[in-house]
Short mmCIF file of C-alpha atoms in Angstrom, two decimals:
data_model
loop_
_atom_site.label_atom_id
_atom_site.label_comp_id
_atom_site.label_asym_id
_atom_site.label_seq_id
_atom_site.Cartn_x
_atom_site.Cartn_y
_atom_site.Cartn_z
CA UNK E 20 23.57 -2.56 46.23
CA UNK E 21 24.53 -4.97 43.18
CA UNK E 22 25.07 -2.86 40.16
CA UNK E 23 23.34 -3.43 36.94
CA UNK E 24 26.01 -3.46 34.47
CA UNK E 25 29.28 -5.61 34.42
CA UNK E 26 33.11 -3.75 35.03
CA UNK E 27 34.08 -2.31 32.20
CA UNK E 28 36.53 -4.73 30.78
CA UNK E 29 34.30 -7.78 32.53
CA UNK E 30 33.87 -11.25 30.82
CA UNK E 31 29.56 -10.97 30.79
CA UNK E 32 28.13 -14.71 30.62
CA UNK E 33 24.78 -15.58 29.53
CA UNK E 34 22.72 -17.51 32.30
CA UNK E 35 22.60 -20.97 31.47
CA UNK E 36 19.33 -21.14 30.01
CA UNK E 37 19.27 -17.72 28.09
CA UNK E 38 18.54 -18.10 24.82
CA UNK E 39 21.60 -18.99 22.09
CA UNK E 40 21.04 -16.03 19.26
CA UNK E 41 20.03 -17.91 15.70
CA UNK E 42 21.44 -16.39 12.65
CA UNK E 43 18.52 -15.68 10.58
CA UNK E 44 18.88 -16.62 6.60
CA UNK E 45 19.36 -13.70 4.68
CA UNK E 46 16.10 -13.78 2.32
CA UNK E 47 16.36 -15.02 -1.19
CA UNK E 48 15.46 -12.77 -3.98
CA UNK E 49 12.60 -14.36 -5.78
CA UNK E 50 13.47 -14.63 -9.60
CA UNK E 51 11.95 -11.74 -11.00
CA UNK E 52 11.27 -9.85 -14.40
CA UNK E 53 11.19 -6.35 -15.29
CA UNK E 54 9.91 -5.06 -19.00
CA UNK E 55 13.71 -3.93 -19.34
CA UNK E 56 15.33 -7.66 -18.58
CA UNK E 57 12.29 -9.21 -21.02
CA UNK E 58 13.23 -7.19 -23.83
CA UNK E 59 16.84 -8.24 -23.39
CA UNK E 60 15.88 -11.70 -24.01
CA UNK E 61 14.01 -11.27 -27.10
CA UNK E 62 16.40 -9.38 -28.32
CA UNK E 63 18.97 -11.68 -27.19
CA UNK E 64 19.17 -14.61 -24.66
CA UNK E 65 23.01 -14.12 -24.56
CA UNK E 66 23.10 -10.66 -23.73
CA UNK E 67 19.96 -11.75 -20.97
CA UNK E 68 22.10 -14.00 -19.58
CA UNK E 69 25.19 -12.02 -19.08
CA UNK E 70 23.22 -9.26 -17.53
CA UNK E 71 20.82 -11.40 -15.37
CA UNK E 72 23.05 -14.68 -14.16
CA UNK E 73 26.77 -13.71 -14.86
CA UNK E 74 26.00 -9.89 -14.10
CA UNK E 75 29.24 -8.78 -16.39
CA UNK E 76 30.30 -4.99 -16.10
CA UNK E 77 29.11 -2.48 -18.17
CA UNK E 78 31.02 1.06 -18.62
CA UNK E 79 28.55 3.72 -18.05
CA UNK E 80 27.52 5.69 -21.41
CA UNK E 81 27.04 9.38 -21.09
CA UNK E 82 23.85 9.30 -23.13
CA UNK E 83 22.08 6.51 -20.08
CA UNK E 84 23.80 8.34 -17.17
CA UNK E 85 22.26 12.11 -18.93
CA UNK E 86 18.75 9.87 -18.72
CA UNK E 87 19.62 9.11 -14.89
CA UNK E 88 20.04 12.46 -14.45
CA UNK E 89 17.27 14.27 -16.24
CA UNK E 90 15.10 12.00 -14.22
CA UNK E 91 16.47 12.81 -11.10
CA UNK E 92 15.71 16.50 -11.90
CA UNK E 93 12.18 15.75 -12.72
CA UNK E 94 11.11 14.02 -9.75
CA UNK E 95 12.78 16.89 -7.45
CA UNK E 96 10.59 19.36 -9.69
CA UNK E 97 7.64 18.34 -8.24
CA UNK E 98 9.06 18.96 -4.76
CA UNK E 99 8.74 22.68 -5.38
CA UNK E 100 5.16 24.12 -4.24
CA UNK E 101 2.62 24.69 -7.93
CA UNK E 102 3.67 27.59 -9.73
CA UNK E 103 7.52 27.35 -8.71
CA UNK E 104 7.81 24.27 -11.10
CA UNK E 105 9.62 26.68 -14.08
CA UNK E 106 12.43 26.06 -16.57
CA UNK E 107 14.53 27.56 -14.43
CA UNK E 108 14.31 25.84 -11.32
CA UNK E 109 15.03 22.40 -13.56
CA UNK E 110 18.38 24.12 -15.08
CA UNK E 111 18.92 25.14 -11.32
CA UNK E 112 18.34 21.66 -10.15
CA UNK E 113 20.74 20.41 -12.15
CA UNK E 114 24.04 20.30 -10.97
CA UNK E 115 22.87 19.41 -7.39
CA UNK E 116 21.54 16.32 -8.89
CA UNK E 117 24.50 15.86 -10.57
CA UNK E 118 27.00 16.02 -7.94
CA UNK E 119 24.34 13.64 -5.58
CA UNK E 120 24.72 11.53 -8.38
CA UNK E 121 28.51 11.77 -8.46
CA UNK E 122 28.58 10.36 -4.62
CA UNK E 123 26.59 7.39 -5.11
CA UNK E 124 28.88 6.70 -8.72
CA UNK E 125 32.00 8.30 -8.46
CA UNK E 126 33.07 6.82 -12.06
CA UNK E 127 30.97 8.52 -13.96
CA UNK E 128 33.65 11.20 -13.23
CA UNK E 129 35.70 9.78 -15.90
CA UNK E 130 33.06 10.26 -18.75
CA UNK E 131 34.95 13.00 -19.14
CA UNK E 132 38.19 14.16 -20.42
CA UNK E 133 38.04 18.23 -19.83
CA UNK E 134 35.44 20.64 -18.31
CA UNK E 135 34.76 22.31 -21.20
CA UNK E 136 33.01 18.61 -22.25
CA UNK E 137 31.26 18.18 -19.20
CA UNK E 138 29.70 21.61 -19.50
CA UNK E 139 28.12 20.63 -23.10
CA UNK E 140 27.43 17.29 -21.50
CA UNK E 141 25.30 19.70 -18.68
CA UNK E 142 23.64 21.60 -21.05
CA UNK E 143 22.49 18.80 -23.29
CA UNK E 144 20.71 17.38 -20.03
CA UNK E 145 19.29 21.38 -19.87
CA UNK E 146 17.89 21.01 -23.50
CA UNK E 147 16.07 17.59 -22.73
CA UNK E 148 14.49 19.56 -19.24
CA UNK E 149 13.44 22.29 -22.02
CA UNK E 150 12.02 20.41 -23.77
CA UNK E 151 9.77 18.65 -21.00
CA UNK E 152 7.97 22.07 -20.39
CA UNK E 153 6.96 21.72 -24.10
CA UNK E 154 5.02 18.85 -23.30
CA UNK E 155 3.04 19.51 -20.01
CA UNK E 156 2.81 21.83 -17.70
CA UNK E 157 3.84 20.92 -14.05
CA UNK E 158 2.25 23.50 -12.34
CA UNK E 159 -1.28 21.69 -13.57
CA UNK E 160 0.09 18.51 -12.10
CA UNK E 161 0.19 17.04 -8.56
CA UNK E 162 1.42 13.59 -9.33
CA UNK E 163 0.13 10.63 -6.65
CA UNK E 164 3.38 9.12 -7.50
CA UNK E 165 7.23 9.19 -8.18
CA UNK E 166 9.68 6.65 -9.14
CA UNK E 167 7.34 3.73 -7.42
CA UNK E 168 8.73 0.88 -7.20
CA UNK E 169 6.04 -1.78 -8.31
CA UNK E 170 6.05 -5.55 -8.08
CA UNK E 171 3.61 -8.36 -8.73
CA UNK E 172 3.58 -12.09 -8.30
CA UNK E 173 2.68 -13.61 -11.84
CA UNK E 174 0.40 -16.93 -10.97
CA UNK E 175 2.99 -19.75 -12.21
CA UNK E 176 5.23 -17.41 -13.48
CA UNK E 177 7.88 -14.73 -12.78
CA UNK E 178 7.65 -11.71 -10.49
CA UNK E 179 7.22 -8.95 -12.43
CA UNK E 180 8.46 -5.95 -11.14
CA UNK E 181 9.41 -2.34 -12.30
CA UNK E 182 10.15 1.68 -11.37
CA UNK E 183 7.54 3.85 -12.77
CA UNK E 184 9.02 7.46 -12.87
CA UNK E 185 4.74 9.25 -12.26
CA UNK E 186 1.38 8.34 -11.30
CA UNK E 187 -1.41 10.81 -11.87
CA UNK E 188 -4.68 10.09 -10.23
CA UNK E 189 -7.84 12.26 -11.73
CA UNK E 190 -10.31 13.62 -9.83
CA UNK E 191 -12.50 11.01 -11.05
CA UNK E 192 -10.24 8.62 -10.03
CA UNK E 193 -8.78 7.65 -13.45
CA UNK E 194 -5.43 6.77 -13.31
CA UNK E 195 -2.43 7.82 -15.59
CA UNK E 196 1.02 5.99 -15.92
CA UNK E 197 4.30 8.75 -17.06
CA UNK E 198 7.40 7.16 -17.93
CA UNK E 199 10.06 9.29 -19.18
CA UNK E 200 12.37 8.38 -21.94
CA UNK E 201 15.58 10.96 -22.71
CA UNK E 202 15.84 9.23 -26.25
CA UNK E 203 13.63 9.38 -29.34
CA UNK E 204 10.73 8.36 -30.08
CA UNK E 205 10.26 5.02 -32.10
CA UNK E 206 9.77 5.07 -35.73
CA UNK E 207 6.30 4.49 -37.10
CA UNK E 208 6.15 0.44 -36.95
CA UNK E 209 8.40 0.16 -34.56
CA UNK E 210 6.50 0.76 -31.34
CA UNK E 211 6.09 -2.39 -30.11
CA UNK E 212 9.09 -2.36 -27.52
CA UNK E 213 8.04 0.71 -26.33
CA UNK E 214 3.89 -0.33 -25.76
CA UNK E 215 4.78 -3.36 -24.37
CA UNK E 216 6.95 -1.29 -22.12
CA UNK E 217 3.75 0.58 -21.24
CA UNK E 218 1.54 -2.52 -20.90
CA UNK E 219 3.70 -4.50 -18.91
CA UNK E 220 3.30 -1.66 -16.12
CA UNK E 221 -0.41 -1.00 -17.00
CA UNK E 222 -0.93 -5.14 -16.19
CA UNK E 223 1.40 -4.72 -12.77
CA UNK E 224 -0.84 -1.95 -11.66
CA UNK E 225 -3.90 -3.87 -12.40
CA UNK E 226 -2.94 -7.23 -11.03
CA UNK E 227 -2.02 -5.47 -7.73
CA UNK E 228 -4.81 -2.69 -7.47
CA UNK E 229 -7.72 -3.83 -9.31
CA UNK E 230 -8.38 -1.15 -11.86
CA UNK E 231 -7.11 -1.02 -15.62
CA UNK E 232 -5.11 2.58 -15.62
CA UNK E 233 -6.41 4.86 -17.94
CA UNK E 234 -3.85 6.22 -19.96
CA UNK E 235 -0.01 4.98 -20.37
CA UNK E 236 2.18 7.82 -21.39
CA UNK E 237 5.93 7.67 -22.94
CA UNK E 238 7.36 10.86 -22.68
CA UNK E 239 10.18 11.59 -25.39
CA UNK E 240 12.51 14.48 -24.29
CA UNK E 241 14.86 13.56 -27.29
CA UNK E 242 12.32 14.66 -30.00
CA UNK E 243 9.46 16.00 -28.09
CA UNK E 244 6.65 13.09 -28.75
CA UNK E 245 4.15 11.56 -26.90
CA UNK E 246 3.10 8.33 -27.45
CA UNK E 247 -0.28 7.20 -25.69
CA UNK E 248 -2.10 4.31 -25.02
CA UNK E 249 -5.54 3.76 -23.68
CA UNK E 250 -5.08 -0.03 -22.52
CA UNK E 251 -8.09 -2.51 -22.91
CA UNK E 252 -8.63 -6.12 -20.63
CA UNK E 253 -7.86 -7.59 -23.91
CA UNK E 254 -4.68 -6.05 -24.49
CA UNK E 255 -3.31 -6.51 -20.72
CA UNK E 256 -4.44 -9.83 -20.97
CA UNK E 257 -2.37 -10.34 -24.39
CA UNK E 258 0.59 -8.89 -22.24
CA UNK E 259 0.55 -11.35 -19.34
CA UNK E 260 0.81 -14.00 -22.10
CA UNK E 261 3.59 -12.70 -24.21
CA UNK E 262 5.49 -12.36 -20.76
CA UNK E 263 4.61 -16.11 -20.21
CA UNK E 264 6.33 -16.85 -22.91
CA UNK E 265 8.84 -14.98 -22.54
CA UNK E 266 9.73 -16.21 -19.21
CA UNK E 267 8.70 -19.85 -20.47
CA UNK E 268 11.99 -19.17 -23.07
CA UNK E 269 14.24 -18.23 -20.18
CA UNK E 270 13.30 -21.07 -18.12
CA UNK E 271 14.03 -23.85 -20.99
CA UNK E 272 17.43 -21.70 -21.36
CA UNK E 273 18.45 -21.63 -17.87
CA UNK E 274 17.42 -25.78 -17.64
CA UNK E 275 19.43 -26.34 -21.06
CA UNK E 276 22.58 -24.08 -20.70
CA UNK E 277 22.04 -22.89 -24.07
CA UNK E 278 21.73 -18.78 -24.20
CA UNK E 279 21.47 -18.18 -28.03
CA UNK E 280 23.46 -15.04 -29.12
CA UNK E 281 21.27 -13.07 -31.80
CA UNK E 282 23.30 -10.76 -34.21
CA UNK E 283 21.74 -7.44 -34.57
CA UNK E 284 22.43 -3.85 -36.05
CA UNK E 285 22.19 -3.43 -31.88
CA UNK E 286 25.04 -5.54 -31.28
CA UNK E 287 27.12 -2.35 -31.98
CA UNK E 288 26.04 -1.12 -29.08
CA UNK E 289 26.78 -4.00 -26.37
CA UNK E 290 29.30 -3.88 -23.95
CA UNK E 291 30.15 -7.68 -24.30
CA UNK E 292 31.34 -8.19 -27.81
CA UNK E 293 34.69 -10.06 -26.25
CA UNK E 294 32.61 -12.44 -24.98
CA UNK E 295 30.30 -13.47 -27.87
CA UNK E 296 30.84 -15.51 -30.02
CA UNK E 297 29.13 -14.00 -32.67
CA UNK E 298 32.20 -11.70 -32.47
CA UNK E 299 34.81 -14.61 -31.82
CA UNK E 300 34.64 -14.40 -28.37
CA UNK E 301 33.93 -17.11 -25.31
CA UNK E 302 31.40 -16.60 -22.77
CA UNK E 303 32.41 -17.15 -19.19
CA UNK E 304 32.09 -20.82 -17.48
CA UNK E 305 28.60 -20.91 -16.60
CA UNK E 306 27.71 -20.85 -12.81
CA UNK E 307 24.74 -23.16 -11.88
CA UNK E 308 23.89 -21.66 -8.87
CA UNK E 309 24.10 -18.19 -9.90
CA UNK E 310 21.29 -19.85 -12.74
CA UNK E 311 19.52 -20.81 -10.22
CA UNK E 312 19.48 -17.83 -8.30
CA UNK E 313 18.21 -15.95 -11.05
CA UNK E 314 16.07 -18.65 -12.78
CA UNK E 315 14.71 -20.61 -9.96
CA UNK E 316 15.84 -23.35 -11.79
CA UNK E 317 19.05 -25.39 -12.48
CA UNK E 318 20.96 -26.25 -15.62
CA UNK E 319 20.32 -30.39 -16.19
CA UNK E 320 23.58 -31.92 -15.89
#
């Protein structure tokens, strides 16, 4: 009786008309834009473009990998059953989430030069989680939500795309958009970042399901505010065209070459001051397929 399988150690050969296997393409990311990325931009092109087409390094800071954290801990809070969601259990959650978060980014190992600093490092994290349970009450909550990814396909434009950290859904159906924010809250005129932030989500969810959320929500853990939004047609529709705009700018940047570096008091902060010029540095050779790849469009020669 002929056997099924070849010897091991047997040459196997196709039958002459079997099928030769195709390599599929691997898929193209479409050129997208989160509210992050657009604020980059109007801040300043340069600093869009070496994040976005040349994707330069950046050294991790302890204050954004504490934010990393804290939200880990706050979307594992709501795995515990209502009534279990206490202080303690986020303090307890802590360096669990820390030490997941060490295997996925070893480096962030070297934020630190002794123990003793990654313990007050730890407990600063605990004091933002504190203060959380100042501002709602998890046990009331069940959210629909956590850390969705959400995407939408901006007619002649970019996709837009985002994480939203919670989704509550009402019993009347009204919908409620949490985003968490480990820093401080904006000073009075100085919002605008922050609700466009807000709306730029608010317009994703309503593009893609229909309904105008209710209520956007920035949760500050760094000073304890709350800043809320009830977002109108009007508004979301004065969103989608600031983002046109915005994404307009990038385009005529990408076709041009020219990423404008804008000085200011923020520059102290970025990572690629050897590389602007603004600080007498030289930005790397441009790379128009990498342009491309982000952009959907090509430098003109």
């Amino acid at each position: 009786m002929a056997s099924d399988s070849a010897p091991v150690g047997a040459a196997v050969v196709a039958p002459v008309d079997a099928p030769v296997p195709v390599a599929l393409p691997t898929p193209v990311k479409r050129p997208g834009l989160s509210p992050s990325r657009a604020n980059d931009f109007t801040q300043c092109p340069l600093l869009f473009r070496f994040r976005v087409v040349d994707k330069l390094p950046e050294p991790p800071s302890s204050a954004a990998v504490r934010g990393t954290l804290v939200h880990s801990v706050l979307e594992r809070l709501y795995d515990a059953p209502l009534g279990e969601r206490t202080v303690a259990r986020a303090h307890d959650l802590l360096p669990g989430e820390w030490d997941t978060l060490l295997q996925a980014r070893p480096e962030y190992a070297e934020l630190f030069t002794s123990e003793q600093e990654r313990q007050t490092w730890l407990g600063t994290a605990g004091t933002l989680l504190s203060t959380y349970f100042t501002l709602e009450d998890p046990n009331r909550l069940e959210p629909a939500s956590r850390e969705l990814f959400v995407e939408s396909q901006l007619d002649g434009g970019p996709l837009l795309r985002g994480i939203i950290d919670r989704i509550d859904v009402a019993p009347d159906g009204a919908v409620r958009v949490v985003d968490y924010k480990s820093g401080k809250s904006p000073r009075p005129g100085y919002e605008s970042s922050a609700v466009f932030q807000m709306r730029f989500y608010g317009l994703v969810l309503w593009r893609e399901r229909g309904e105008i959320p209710k209520m956007l929500q920035l949760v500050y853990l760094g000073d304890g505010q709350v800043l809320r939004n009830e977002p109108t047609e009007r508004e979301l529709l004065a969103t989608e065209q600031r983002i046109r705009s915005i994404w307009s700018g990038i385009e005529t940047a990408a076709r041009s070459g020219t990423w404008a570096p804008r000085r200011t008091p923020l520059c102290g902060w970025c990572a690629h001051q050897s590389v602007c010029p603004e600080f007498g540095g030289t930005p790397p050779e441009l790379d128009p397929d990498a342009v491309e790849r982000a952009i959907g469009v090509r430098p003109v020669a």
